[in-house]
Amino acid sequence: MAEKRRRTIRYNAAWRQARPVRQEFIANLCTRPGDATDEIWKFTLSTITGTSAMYSQYIARHRTDLISAFLKIKDPNHDSEPWRRVEDPFGPLIARTGATGRWRLLFAQVAAVYEHQAMSDQAWRNPVSKDTTNWLAFLQRQKYALSDIEAEVLDSARERPSSSAA
């Protein structure tokens, strides 16, 4: 029991330490110049048009903090109460964003969904959700260097038979 508790404490700490590094990578990905790759477009559009409860749950929260962080802008709702949100928080940004940069806003929203819904403090525990492993695998394909804990989680999920995947 004591060893299991020590492992949980160690993994919780490692998972939390990986978050700012991963989110900085995401912010850099969201603010890079040019158009999105086909893979980013497909991942983004599949998430937005899919039937995942994860996406609709996040959207219902009306959060703008992670999207803003990924776009490296001040959160339009920074000083707002949760029930008094800015009606069109990214309207000014949308208005000044050219055609080749519009993907950034959509991808930042998708990244916020995954980071909030699939990468919580408990996401490393078994069974690891399909959303968590899909997100980590996607980021790895974008040249994100997984932390040791992220790599272990992804490897263990890949080793599971597909019938037991969450």
Tab-separated table of N, CA and C in Angstrom:
chain	number	residue	atom	x	y	z
A	1	MET	N	0.816	-1.193	0.000
A	1	MET	CA	0.000	0.000	0.000
A	1	MET	C	0.866	1.265	0.000
A	2	ALA	N	1.913	1.255	0.804
A	2	ALA	CA	2.782	2.432	0.889
A	2	ALA	C	3.468	2.684	-0.445
A	3	GLU	N	3.895	1.626	-1.111
A	3	GLU	CA	4.558	1.794	-2.411
A	3	GLU	C	3.562	2.324	-3.454
A	4	LYS	N	2.349	1.849	-3.410
A	4	LYS	CA	1.328	2.327	-4.344
A	4	LYS	C	1.062	3.817	-4.120
A	5	ARG	N	1.018	4.221	-2.875
A	5	ARG	CA	0.807	5.641	-2.552
A	5	ARG	C	1.982	6.490	-3.035
A	6	ARG	N	3.208	6.023	-2.807
A	6	ARG	CA	4.395	6.755	-3.272
A	6	ARG	C	4.403	6.883	-4.794
A	7	ARG	N	4.018	5.814	-5.464
A	7	ARG	CA	3.946	5.833	-6.935
A	7	ARG	C	2.918	6.860	-7.394
A	8	THR	N	1.757	6.867	-6.772
A	8	THR	CA	0.698	7.812	-7.135
A	8	THR	C	1.169	9.246	-6.931
A	9	ILE	N	1.809	9.518	-5.819
A	9	ILE	CA	2.320	10.869	-5.551
A	9	ILE	C	3.362	11.248	-6.596
A	10	ARG	N	4.273	10.317	-6.897
A	10	ARG	CA	5.332	10.573	-7.888
A	10	ARG	C	4.730	10.820	-9.280
A	11	TYR	N	3.754	9.999	-9.680
A	11	TYR	CA	3.139	10.148	-10.996
A	11	TYR	C	2.301	11.421	-11.083
A	12	ASN	N	1.575	11.735	-10.014
A	12	ASN	CA	0.804	12.985	-10.007
A	12	ASN	C	1.722	14.178	-10.219
A	13	ALA	N	2.840	14.193	-9.507
A	13	ALA	CA	3.786	15.302	-9.628
A	13	ALA	C	4.371	15.365	-11.035
A	14	ALA	N	4.752	14.224	-11.583
A	14	ALA	CA	5.333	14.194	-12.936
A	14	ALA	C	4.315	14.652	-13.974
A	15	TRP	N	3.072	14.230	-13.832
A	15	TRP	CA	2.014	14.606	-14.774
A	15	TRP	C	1.791	16.114	-14.749
A	16	ARG	N	1.765	16.684	-13.541
A	16	ARG	CA	1.579	18.132	-13.407
A	16	ARG	C	2.777	18.915	-13.936
A	17	GLN	N	3.976	18.392	-13.735
A	17	GLN	CA	5.179	19.068	-14.227
A	17	GLN	C	5.238	19.059	-15.749
A	18	ALA	N	4.664	18.058	-16.383
A	18	ALA	CA	4.670	17.982	-17.846
A	18	ALA	C	3.705	18.990	-18.469
A	19	ARG	N	2.679	19.374	-17.746
A	19	ARG	CA	1.623	20.241	-18.297
A	19	ARG	C	2.136	21.572	-18.836
A	20	PRO	N	2.895	22.369	-18.087
A	20	PRO	CA	3.325	23.668	-18.638
A	20	PRO	C	4.221	23.528	-19.865
A	21	VAL	N	5.038	22.498	-19.895
A	21	VAL	CA	5.908	22.269	-21.056
A	21	VAL	C	5.055	21.931	-22.275
A	22	ARG	N	4.095	21.039	-22.086
A	22	ARG	CA	3.193	20.638	-23.176
A	22	ARG	C	2.375	21.832	-23.654
A	23	GLN	N	1.875	22.614	-22.714
A	23	GLN	CA	1.035	23.747	-23.096
A	23	GLN	C	1.844	24.850	-23.772
A	24	GLU	N	3.095	24.998	-23.431
A	24	GLU	CA	3.948	25.949	-24.144
A	24	GLU	C	4.174	25.466	-25.580
A	25	PHE	N	4.364	24.171	-25.764
A	25	PHE	CA	4.494	23.606	-27.110
A	25	PHE	C	3.222	23.884	-27.919
A	26	ILE	N	2.073	23.678	-27.303
A	26	ILE	CA	0.791	23.913	-27.979
A	26	ILE	C	0.671	25.388	-28.367
A	27	ALA	N	1.027	26.282	-27.460
A	27	ALA	CA	0.962	27.721	-27.753
A	27	ALA	C	1.873	28.070	-28.921
A	28	ASN	N	3.049	27.502	-28.953
A	28	ASN	CA	3.955	27.747	-30.075
A	28	ASN	C	3.402	27.178	-31.373
A	29	LEU	N	2.756	26.035	-31.285
A	29	LEU	CA	2.131	25.436	-32.465
A	29	LEU	C	0.985	26.325	-32.966
A	30	CYS	N	0.198	26.859	-32.040
A	30	CYS	CA	-0.946	27.709	-32.402
A	30	CYS	C	-0.550	29.060	-32.965
A	31	THR	N	0.648	29.497	-32.699
A	31	THR	CA	1.048	30.830	-33.142
A	31	THR	C	2.110	30.788	-34.239
A	32	ARG	N	2.355	29.620	-34.769
A	32	ARG	CA	3.356	29.554	-35.839
A	32	ARG	C	2.775	30.159	-37.119
A	33	PRO	N	3.635	30.672	-37.969
A	33	PRO	CA	3.145	31.312	-39.193
A	33	PRO	C	2.671	30.287	-40.225
A	34	GLY	N	1.883	30.768	-41.149
A	34	GLY	CA	1.438	29.934	-42.265
A	34	GLY	C	0.181	29.154	-41.961
A	35	ASP	N	-0.184	28.327	-42.910
A	35	ASP	CA	-1.392	27.514	-42.796
A	35	ASP	C	-1.090	26.260	-41.987
A	36	ALA	N	-2.121	25.617	-41.529
A	36	ALA	CA	-1.993	24.366	-40.780
A	36	ALA	C	-1.656	23.230	-41.733
A	37	THR	N	-1.033	22.214	-41.178
A	37	THR	CA	-0.778	21.003	-41.956
A	37	THR	C	-2.108	20.267	-42.152
A	38	ASP	N	-2.124	19.347	-43.082
A	38	ASP	CA	-3.329	18.540	-43.285
A	38	ASP	C	-3.710	17.790	-42.019
A	39	GLU	N	-2.701	17.274	-41.307
A	39	GLU	CA	-3.009	16.522	-40.092
A	39	GLU	C	-3.655	17.406	-39.032
A	40	ILE	N	-3.168	18.629	-38.868
A	40	ILE	CA	-3.787	19.541	-37.896
A	40	ILE	C	-5.218	19.851	-38.310
A	41	TRP	N	-5.426	20.135	-39.589
A	41	TRP	CA	-6.788	20.406	-40.075
A	41	TRP	C	-7.701	19.213	-39.821
A	42	LYS	N	-7.260	18.021	-40.160
A	42	LYS	CA	-8.105	16.832	-39.984
A	42	LYS	C	-8.417	16.580	-38.519
A	43	PHE	N	-7.421	16.701	-37.664
A	43	PHE	CA	-7.626	16.492	-36.227
A	43	PHE	C	-8.609	17.524	-35.679
A	44	THR	N	-8.413	18.779	-36.061
A	44	THR	CA	-9.274	19.862	-35.594
A	44	THR	C	-10.707	19.664	-36.058
A	45	LEU	N	-10.883	19.444	-37.331
A	45	LEU	CA	-12.239	19.302	-37.869
A	45	LEU	C	-12.932	18.041	-37.375
A	46	SER	N	-12.181	16.953	-37.200
A	46	SER	CA	-12.768	15.723	-36.663
A	46	SER	C	-13.263	15.932	-35.236
A	47	THR	N	-12.512	16.685	-34.465
A	47	THR	CA	-12.931	16.960	-33.087
A	47	THR	C	-14.182	17.830	-33.067
A	48	ILE	N	-14.179	18.873	-33.872
A	48	ILE	CA	-15.306	19.806	-33.876
A	48	ILE	C	-16.582	19.173	-34.436
A	49	THR	N	-16.452	18.364	-35.459
A	49	THR	CA	-17.636	17.783	-36.102
A	49	THR	C	-17.978	16.403	-35.577
A	50	GLY	N	-17.153	15.860	-34.686
A	50	GLY	CA	-17.397	14.526	-34.147
A	50	GLY	C	-18.529	14.505	-33.140
A	51	THR	N	-18.738	13.354	-32.578
A	51	THR	CA	-19.837	13.187	-31.630
A	51	THR	C	-19.350	13.023	-30.192
A	52	SER	N	-18.127	13.416	-29.944
A	52	SER	CA	-17.545	13.269	-28.614
A	52	SER	C	-18.260	14.141	-27.590
A	53	ALA	N	-18.594	13.545	-26.474
A	53	ALA	CA	-19.182	14.313	-25.373
A	53	ALA	C	-18.154	15.274	-24.798
A	54	MET	N	-16.883	14.934	-24.925
A	54	MET	CA	-15.800	15.763	-24.408
A	54	MET	C	-15.878	17.174	-24.985
A	55	TYR	N	-16.065	17.293	-26.293
A	55	TYR	CA	-16.101	18.589	-26.951
A	55	TYR	C	-17.311	19.407	-26.475
A	56	SER	N	-18.474	18.802	-26.491
A	56	SER	CA	-19.683	19.543	-26.103
A	56	SER	C	-19.642	19.936	-24.629
A	57	GLN	N	-19.072	19.105	-23.765
A	57	GLN	CA	-18.962	19.452	-22.350
A	57	GLN	C	-18.051	20.667	-22.154
A	58	TYR	N	-16.949	20.690	-22.873
A	58	TYR	CA	-16.036	21.820	-22.736
A	58	TYR	C	-16.683	23.108	-23.260
A	59	ILE	N	-17.306	23.034	-24.420
A	59	ILE	CA	-17.930	24.217	-25.019
A	59	ILE	C	-19.004	24.784	-24.095
A	60	ALA	N	-19.741	23.917	-23.418
A	60	ALA	CA	-20.797	24.364	-22.513
A	60	ALA	C	-20.242	25.145	-21.318
A	61	ARG	N	-18.970	25.024	-21.041
A	61	ARG	CA	-18.358	25.736	-19.913
A	61	ARG	C	-18.062	27.204	-20.236
A	62	HIS	N	-18.061	27.566	-21.515
A	62	HIS	CA	-17.814	28.938	-21.958
A	62	HIS	C	-16.466	29.476	-21.461
A	63	ARG	N	-15.469	28.612	-21.439
A	63	ARG	CA	-14.134	29.010	-20.983
A	63	ARG	C	-13.353	29.636	-22.132
A	64	THR	N	-12.551	30.617	-21.785
A	64	THR	CA	-11.695	31.256	-22.788
A	64	THR	C	-10.233	31.320	-22.345
A	65	ASP	N	-9.951	30.879	-21.136
A	65	ASP	CA	-8.604	31.017	-20.585
A	65	ASP	C	-7.563	30.194	-21.339
A	66	LEU	N	-7.823	28.929	-21.588
A	66	LEU	CA	-6.842	28.100	-22.297
A	66	LEU	C	-6.703	28.518	-23.757
A	67	ILE	N	-7.812	28.826	-24.396
A	67	ILE	CA	-7.752	29.268	-25.797
A	67	ILE	C	-6.870	30.516	-25.887
A	68	SER	N	-7.090	31.453	-24.985
A	68	SER	CA	-6.288	32.678	-24.966
A	68	SER	C	-4.815	32.380	-24.720
A	69	ALA	N	-4.545	31.490	-23.792
A	69	ALA	CA	-3.154	31.131	-23.495
A	69	ALA	C	-2.489	30.516	-24.720
A	70	PHE	N	-3.216	29.661	-25.431
A	70	PHE	CA	-2.636	29.012	-26.607
A	70	PHE	C	-2.431	29.992	-27.759
A	71	LEU	N	-3.253	31.029	-27.810
A	71	LEU	CA	-3.094	32.050	-28.837
A	71	LEU	C	-2.149	33.171	-28.390
A	72	LYS	N	-1.681	33.077	-27.155
A	72	LYS	CA	-0.767	34.056	-26.559
A	72	LYS	C	-1.357	35.468	-26.549
A	73	ILE	N	-2.633	35.519	-26.134
A	73	ILE	CA	-3.321	36.804	-25.983
A	73	ILE	C	-3.926	36.867	-24.581
A	74	LYS	N	-4.287	38.071	-24.168
A	74	LYS	CA	-4.954	38.229	-22.878
A	74	LYS	C	-6.355	37.626	-22.968
A	75	ASP	N	-6.743	36.932	-21.929
A	75	ASP	CA	-8.070	36.328	-21.881
A	75	ASP	C	-9.130	37.427	-21.837
A	76	PRO	N	-10.022	37.467	-22.834
A	76	PRO	CA	-11.064	38.503	-22.842
A	76	PRO	C	-11.980	38.441	-21.620
A	77	ASN	N	-12.033	37.301	-20.960
A	77	ASN	CA	-12.875	37.136	-19.778
A	77	ASN	C	-12.075	37.103	-18.485
A	78	HIS	N	-10.859	37.596	-18.538
A	78	HIS	CA	-9.967	37.555	-17.383
A	78	HIS	C	-10.617	38.137	-16.124
A	79	ASP	N	-11.253	39.266	-16.238
A	79	ASP	CA	-11.852	39.937	-15.089
A	79	ASP	C	-13.363	39.725	-14.993
A	80	SER	N	-13.916	38.848	-15.801
A	80	SER	CA	-15.367	38.636	-15.829
A	80	SER	C	-15.789	37.537	-14.862
A	81	GLU	N	-16.953	37.708	-14.320
A	81	GLU	CA	-17.551	36.653	-13.500
A	81	GLU	C	-18.019	35.537	-14.441
A	82	PRO	N	-18.059	34.294	-13.966
A	82	PRO	CA	-18.468	33.180	-14.846
A	82	PRO	C	-19.836	33.368	-15.495
A	83	TRP	N	-20.729	34.070	-14.875
A	83	TRP	CA	-22.066	34.273	-15.430
A	83	TRP	C	-22.172	35.553	-16.252
A	84	ARG	N	-21.082	36.315	-16.367
A	84	ARG	CA	-21.069	37.554	-17.151
A	84	ARG	C	-19.899	37.524	-18.122
A	85	ARG	N	-19.953	36.611	-19.048
A	85	ARG	CA	-18.875	36.421	-20.001
A	85	ARG	C	-19.019	37.391	-21.166
A	86	VAL	N	-17.896	37.727	-21.791
A	86	VAL	CA	-17.910	38.557	-22.986
A	86	VAL	C	-18.651	37.777	-24.076
A	87	GLU	N	-19.592	38.440	-24.742
A	87	GLU	CA	-20.456	37.741	-25.707
A	87	GLU	C	-19.685	37.189	-26.907
A	88	ASP	N	-18.777	37.944	-27.450
A	88	ASP	CA	-17.986	37.507	-28.605
A	88	ASP	C	-16.515	37.699	-28.256
A	89	PRO	N	-15.987	36.829	-27.382
A	89	PRO	CA	-14.673	37.081	-26.817
A	89	PRO	C	-13.535	37.171	-27.832
A	90	PHE	N	-13.636	36.458	-28.925
A	90	PHE	CA	-12.549	36.461	-29.904
A	90	PHE	C	-12.920	37.191	-31.186
A	91	GLY	N	-14.031	37.921	-31.174
A	91	GLY	CA	-14.481	38.674	-32.343
A	91	GLY	C	-13.421	39.598	-32.922
A	92	PRO	N	-12.784	40.442	-32.105
A	92	PRO	CA	-11.750	41.330	-32.651
A	92	PRO	C	-10.581	40.561	-33.273
A	93	LEU	N	-10.192	39.454	-32.663
A	93	LEU	CA	-9.109	38.640	-33.217
A	93	LEU	C	-9.541	37.995	-34.539
A	94	ILE	N	-10.744	37.504	-34.586
A	94	ILE	CA	-11.270	36.895	-35.812
A	94	ILE	C	-11.294	37.932	-36.938
A	95	ALA	N	-11.721	39.144	-36.604
A	95	ALA	CA	-11.830	40.204	-37.611
A	95	ALA	C	-10.489	40.570	-38.240
A	96	ARG	N	-9.425	40.460	-37.479
A	96	ARG	CA	-8.124	40.858	-38.030
A	96	ARG	C	-7.253	39.675	-38.477
A	97	THR	N	-7.796	38.471	-38.403
A	97	THR	CA	-7.023	37.286	-38.783
A	97	THR	C	-7.269	36.944	-40.242
A	98	GLY	N	-6.189	36.801	-40.986
A	98	GLY	CA	-6.279	36.454	-42.397
A	98	GLY	C	-6.660	34.995	-42.606
A	99	ALA	N	-6.960	34.661	-43.835
A	99	ALA	CA	-7.441	33.324	-44.177
A	99	ALA	C	-6.469	32.223	-43.764
A	100	THR	N	-5.183	32.433	-43.955
A	100	THR	CA	-4.236	31.368	-43.624
A	100	THR	C	-3.996	31.227	-42.123
A	101	GLY	N	-4.471	32.149	-41.324
A	101	GLY	CA	-4.284	32.068	-39.879
A	101	GLY	C	-5.507	31.641	-39.106
A	102	ARG	N	-6.621	31.479	-39.778
A	102	ARG	CA	-7.869	31.157	-39.074
A	102	ARG	C	-7.835	29.795	-38.398
A	103	TRP	N	-7.022	28.899	-38.908
A	103	TRP	CA	-6.906	27.576	-38.304
A	103	TRP	C	-6.457	27.671	-36.851
A	104	ARG	N	-5.665	28.691	-36.536
A	104	ARG	CA	-5.117	28.824	-35.184
A	104	ARG	C	-6.223	28.932	-34.134
A	105	LEU	N	-7.262	29.690	-34.443
A	105	LEU	CA	-8.358	29.862	-33.499
A	105	LEU	C	-9.099	28.552	-33.268
A	106	LEU	N	-9.349	27.830	-34.342
A	106	LEU	CA	-10.036	26.547	-34.212
A	106	LEU	C	-9.165	25.529	-33.487
A	107	PHE	N	-7.896	25.464	-33.868
A	107	PHE	CA	-7.014	24.503	-33.225
A	107	PHE	C	-6.799	24.850	-31.754
A	108	ALA	N	-6.699	26.128	-31.418
A	108	ALA	CA	-6.546	26.526	-30.013
A	108	ALA	C	-7.749	26.057	-29.200
A	109	GLN	N	-8.935	26.135	-29.796
A	109	GLN	CA	-10.124	25.658	-29.108
A	109	GLN	C	-10.069	24.143	-28.921
A	110	VAL	N	-9.680	23.424	-29.951
A	110	VAL	CA	-9.571	21.966	-29.856
A	110	VAL	C	-8.505	21.588	-28.828
A	111	ALA	N	-7.378	22.276	-28.849
A	111	ALA	CA	-6.325	22.008	-27.872
A	111	ALA	C	-6.840	22.261	-26.452
A	112	ALA	N	-7.611	23.315	-26.265
A	112	ALA	CA	-8.180	23.613	-24.949
A	112	ALA	C	-9.119	22.499	-24.504
A	113	VAL	N	-9.892	21.979	-25.436
A	113	VAL	CA	-10.794	20.865	-25.117
A	113	VAL	C	-9.982	19.684	-24.595
A	114	TYR	N	-8.981	19.280	-25.341
A	114	TYR	CA	-8.175	18.127	-24.931
A	114	TYR	C	-7.422	18.381	-23.638
A	115	GLU	N	-6.836	19.552	-23.509
A	115	GLU	CA	-6.068	19.838	-22.304
A	115	GLU	C	-6.954	19.873	-21.063
A	116	HIS	N	-8.151	20.408	-21.192
A	116	HIS	CA	-9.041	20.491	-20.036
A	116	HIS	C	-9.738	19.168	-19.754
A	117	GLN	N	-10.222	18.524	-20.785
A	117	GLN	CA	-11.052	17.336	-20.609
A	117	GLN	C	-10.266	16.023	-20.548
A	118	ALA	N	-9.204	15.913	-21.324
A	118	ALA	CA	-8.508	14.626	-21.439
A	118	ALA	C	-7.165	14.585	-20.720
A	119	MET	N	-6.691	15.716	-20.225
A	119	MET	CA	-5.363	15.748	-19.612
A	119	MET	C	-5.414	16.208	-18.157
A	120	SER	N	-6.496	15.888	-17.494
A	120	SER	CA	-6.644	16.272	-16.089
A	120	SER	C	-5.582	15.580	-15.232
A	121	ASP	N	-5.522	15.939	-13.979
A	121	ASP	CA	-4.530	15.359	-13.076
A	121	ASP	C	-4.659	13.839	-12.965
A	122	GLN	N	-5.816	13.318	-13.188
A	122	GLN	CA	-6.040	11.875	-13.061
A	122	GLN	C	-5.906	11.119	-14.380
A	123	ALA	N	-5.607	11.795	-15.454
A	123	ALA	CA	-5.627	11.180	-16.790
A	123	ALA	C	-4.592	10.077	-16.971
A	124	TRP	N	-3.524	10.082	-16.213
A	124	TRP	CA	-2.472	9.083	-16.350
A	124	TRP	C	-2.867	7.725	-15.771
A	125	ARG	N	-3.899	7.700	-14.934
A	125	ARG	CA	-4.284	6.458	-14.247
A	125	ARG	C	-4.974	5.491	-15.203
A	126	ASN	N	-4.874	4.224	-14.901
A	126	ASN	CA	-5.515	3.192	-15.725
A	126	ASN	C	-6.976	3.097	-15.384
A	127	PRO	N	-7.825	2.872	-16.333
A	127	PRO	CA	-7.481	2.849	-17.757
A	127	PRO	C	-7.354	4.265	-18.314
A	128	VAL	N	-6.345	4.467	-19.106
A	128	VAL	CA	-6.128	5.757	-19.750
A	128	VAL	C	-7.140	5.890	-20.881
A	129	SER	N	-7.775	7.044	-20.968
A	129	SER	CA	-8.826	7.219	-21.979
A	129	SER	C	-8.238	7.296	-23.389
A	130	LYS	N	-9.069	6.924	-24.320
A	130	LYS	CA	-8.698	7.020	-25.732
A	130	LYS	C	-8.406	8.471	-26.115
A	131	ASP	N	-9.134	9.400	-25.539
A	131	ASP	CA	-8.906	10.820	-25.828
A	131	ASP	C	-7.512	11.253	-25.379
A	132	THR	N	-7.092	10.800	-24.216
A	132	THR	CA	-5.759	11.135	-23.712
A	132	THR	C	-4.686	10.574	-24.635
A	133	THR	N	-4.820	9.314	-25.005
A	133	THR	CA	-3.798	8.701	-25.866
A	133	THR	C	-3.821	9.294	-27.267
A	134	ASN	N	-4.991	9.602	-27.792
A	134	ASN	CA	-5.064	10.231	-29.122
A	134	ASN	C	-4.380	11.594	-29.115
A	135	TRP	N	-4.588	12.358	-28.053
A	135	TRP	CA	-4.002	13.691	-27.942
A	135	TRP	C	-2.479	13.598	-27.829
A	136	LEU	N	-1.996	12.725	-26.963
A	136	LEU	CA	-0.548	12.568	-26.819
A	136	LEU	C	0.097	12.085	-28.119
A	137	ALA	N	-0.548	11.142	-28.780
A	137	ALA	CA	-0.009	10.632	-30.046
A	137	ALA	C	-0.004	11.732	-31.109
A	138	PHE	N	-1.060	12.517	-31.162
A	138	PHE	CA	-1.124	13.635	-32.105
A	138	PHE	C	0.008	14.628	-31.839
A	139	LEU	N	0.181	15.017	-30.572
A	139	LEU	CA	1.238	15.967	-30.230
A	139	LEU	C	2.624	15.406	-30.561
A	140	GLN	N	2.806	14.143	-30.318
A	140	GLN	CA	4.084	13.505	-30.643
A	140	GLN	C	4.350	13.581	-32.152
A	141	ARG	N	3.330	13.380	-32.954
A	141	ARG	CA	3.490	13.480	-34.417
A	141	ARG	C	3.787	14.917	-34.854
A	142	GLN	N	3.428	15.888	-34.001
A	142	GLN	CA	3.730	17.298	-34.295
A	142	GLN	C	5.124	17.682	-33.810
A	143	LYS	N	5.892	16.692	-33.368
A	143	LYS	CA	7.282	16.872	-32.900
A	143	LYS	C	7.373	17.326	-31.446
A	144	TYR	N	6.322	17.078	-30.684
A	144	TYR	CA	6.384	17.337	-29.250
A	144	TYR	C	7.165	16.201	-28.595
A	145	ALA	N	8.145	16.539	-27.774
A	145	ALA	CA	8.932	15.538	-27.055
A	145	ALA	C	8.194	15.173	-25.769
A	146	LEU	N	7.612	14.002	-25.754
A	146	LEU	CA	6.856	13.555	-24.589
A	146	LEU	C	7.755	13.486	-23.360
A	147	SER	N	7.200	13.856	-22.214
A	147	SER	CA	7.913	13.660	-20.952
A	147	SER	C	7.930	12.161	-20.657
A	148	ASP	N	8.699	11.757	-19.679
A	148	ASP	CA	8.766	10.329	-19.327
A	148	ASP	C	7.390	9.778	-18.972
A	149	ILE	N	6.622	10.520	-18.162
A	149	ILE	CA	5.301	10.040	-17.751
A	149	ILE	C	4.354	9.974	-18.942
A	150	GLU	N	4.391	10.970	-19.820
A	150	GLU	CA	3.526	10.959	-21.006
A	150	GLU	C	3.888	9.794	-21.918
A	151	ALA	N	5.176	9.553	-22.107
A	151	ALA	CA	5.621	8.436	-22.946
A	151	ALA	C	5.194	7.103	-22.336
A	152	GLU	N	5.315	6.975	-21.032
A	152	GLU	CA	4.905	5.735	-20.363
A	152	GLU	C	3.408	5.496	-20.517
A	153	VAL	N	2.633	6.545	-20.330
A	153	VAL	CA	1.170	6.431	-20.477
A	153	VAL	C	0.814	6.034	-21.899
A	154	LEU	N	1.422	6.681	-22.875
A	154	LEU	CA	1.128	6.375	-24.273
A	154	LEU	C	1.573	4.962	-24.624
A	155	ASP	N	2.755	4.568	-24.189
A	155	ASP	CA	3.251	3.214	-24.469
A	155	ASP	C	2.374	2.148	-23.829
A	156	SER	N	1.957	2.364	-22.586
A	156	SER	CA	1.121	1.366	-21.911
A	156	SER	C	-0.247	1.258	-22.588
A	157	ALA	N	-0.765	2.372	-23.064
A	157	ALA	CA	-2.052	2.331	-23.763
A	157	ALA	C	-1.916	1.608	-25.105
A	158	ARG	N	-0.802	1.806	-25.767
A	158	ARG	CA	-0.583	1.137	-27.055
A	158	ARG	C	-0.418	-0.365	-26.889
A	159	GLU	N	0.086	-0.792	-25.719
A	159	GLU	CA	0.292	-2.209	-25.465
A	159	GLU	C	-0.997	-2.939	-25.123
A	160	ARG	N	-2.016	-2.205	-24.659
A	160	ARG	CA	-3.296	-2.819	-24.326
A	160	ARG	C	-3.981	-3.329	-25.574
A	161	PRO	N	-4.666	-4.446	-25.471
A	161	PRO	CA	-5.484	-4.892	-26.617
A	161	PRO	C	-6.546	-3.841	-26.919
A	162	SER	N	-6.825	-3.630	-28.192
A	162	SER	CA	-7.755	-2.571	-28.597
A	162	SER	C	-9.145	-2.768	-28.011
A	163	SER	N	-9.538	-3.988	-27.714
A	163	SER	CA	-10.876	-4.226	-27.145
A	163	SER	C	-11.021	-3.671	-25.750
A	164	SER	N	-9.887	-3.477	-25.033
A	164	SER	CA	-9.971	-2.927	-23.683
A	164	SER	C	-9.704	-1.441	-23.622
A	165	ALA	N	-9.452	-0.820	-24.774
A	165	ALA	CA	-9.183	0.625	-24.787
A	165	ALA	C	-10.411	1.376	-24.332
A	166	ALA	N	-10.174	2.429	-23.548
A	166	ALA	CA	-11.299	3.235	-23.037
A	166	ALA	C	-11.860	4.123	-24.098
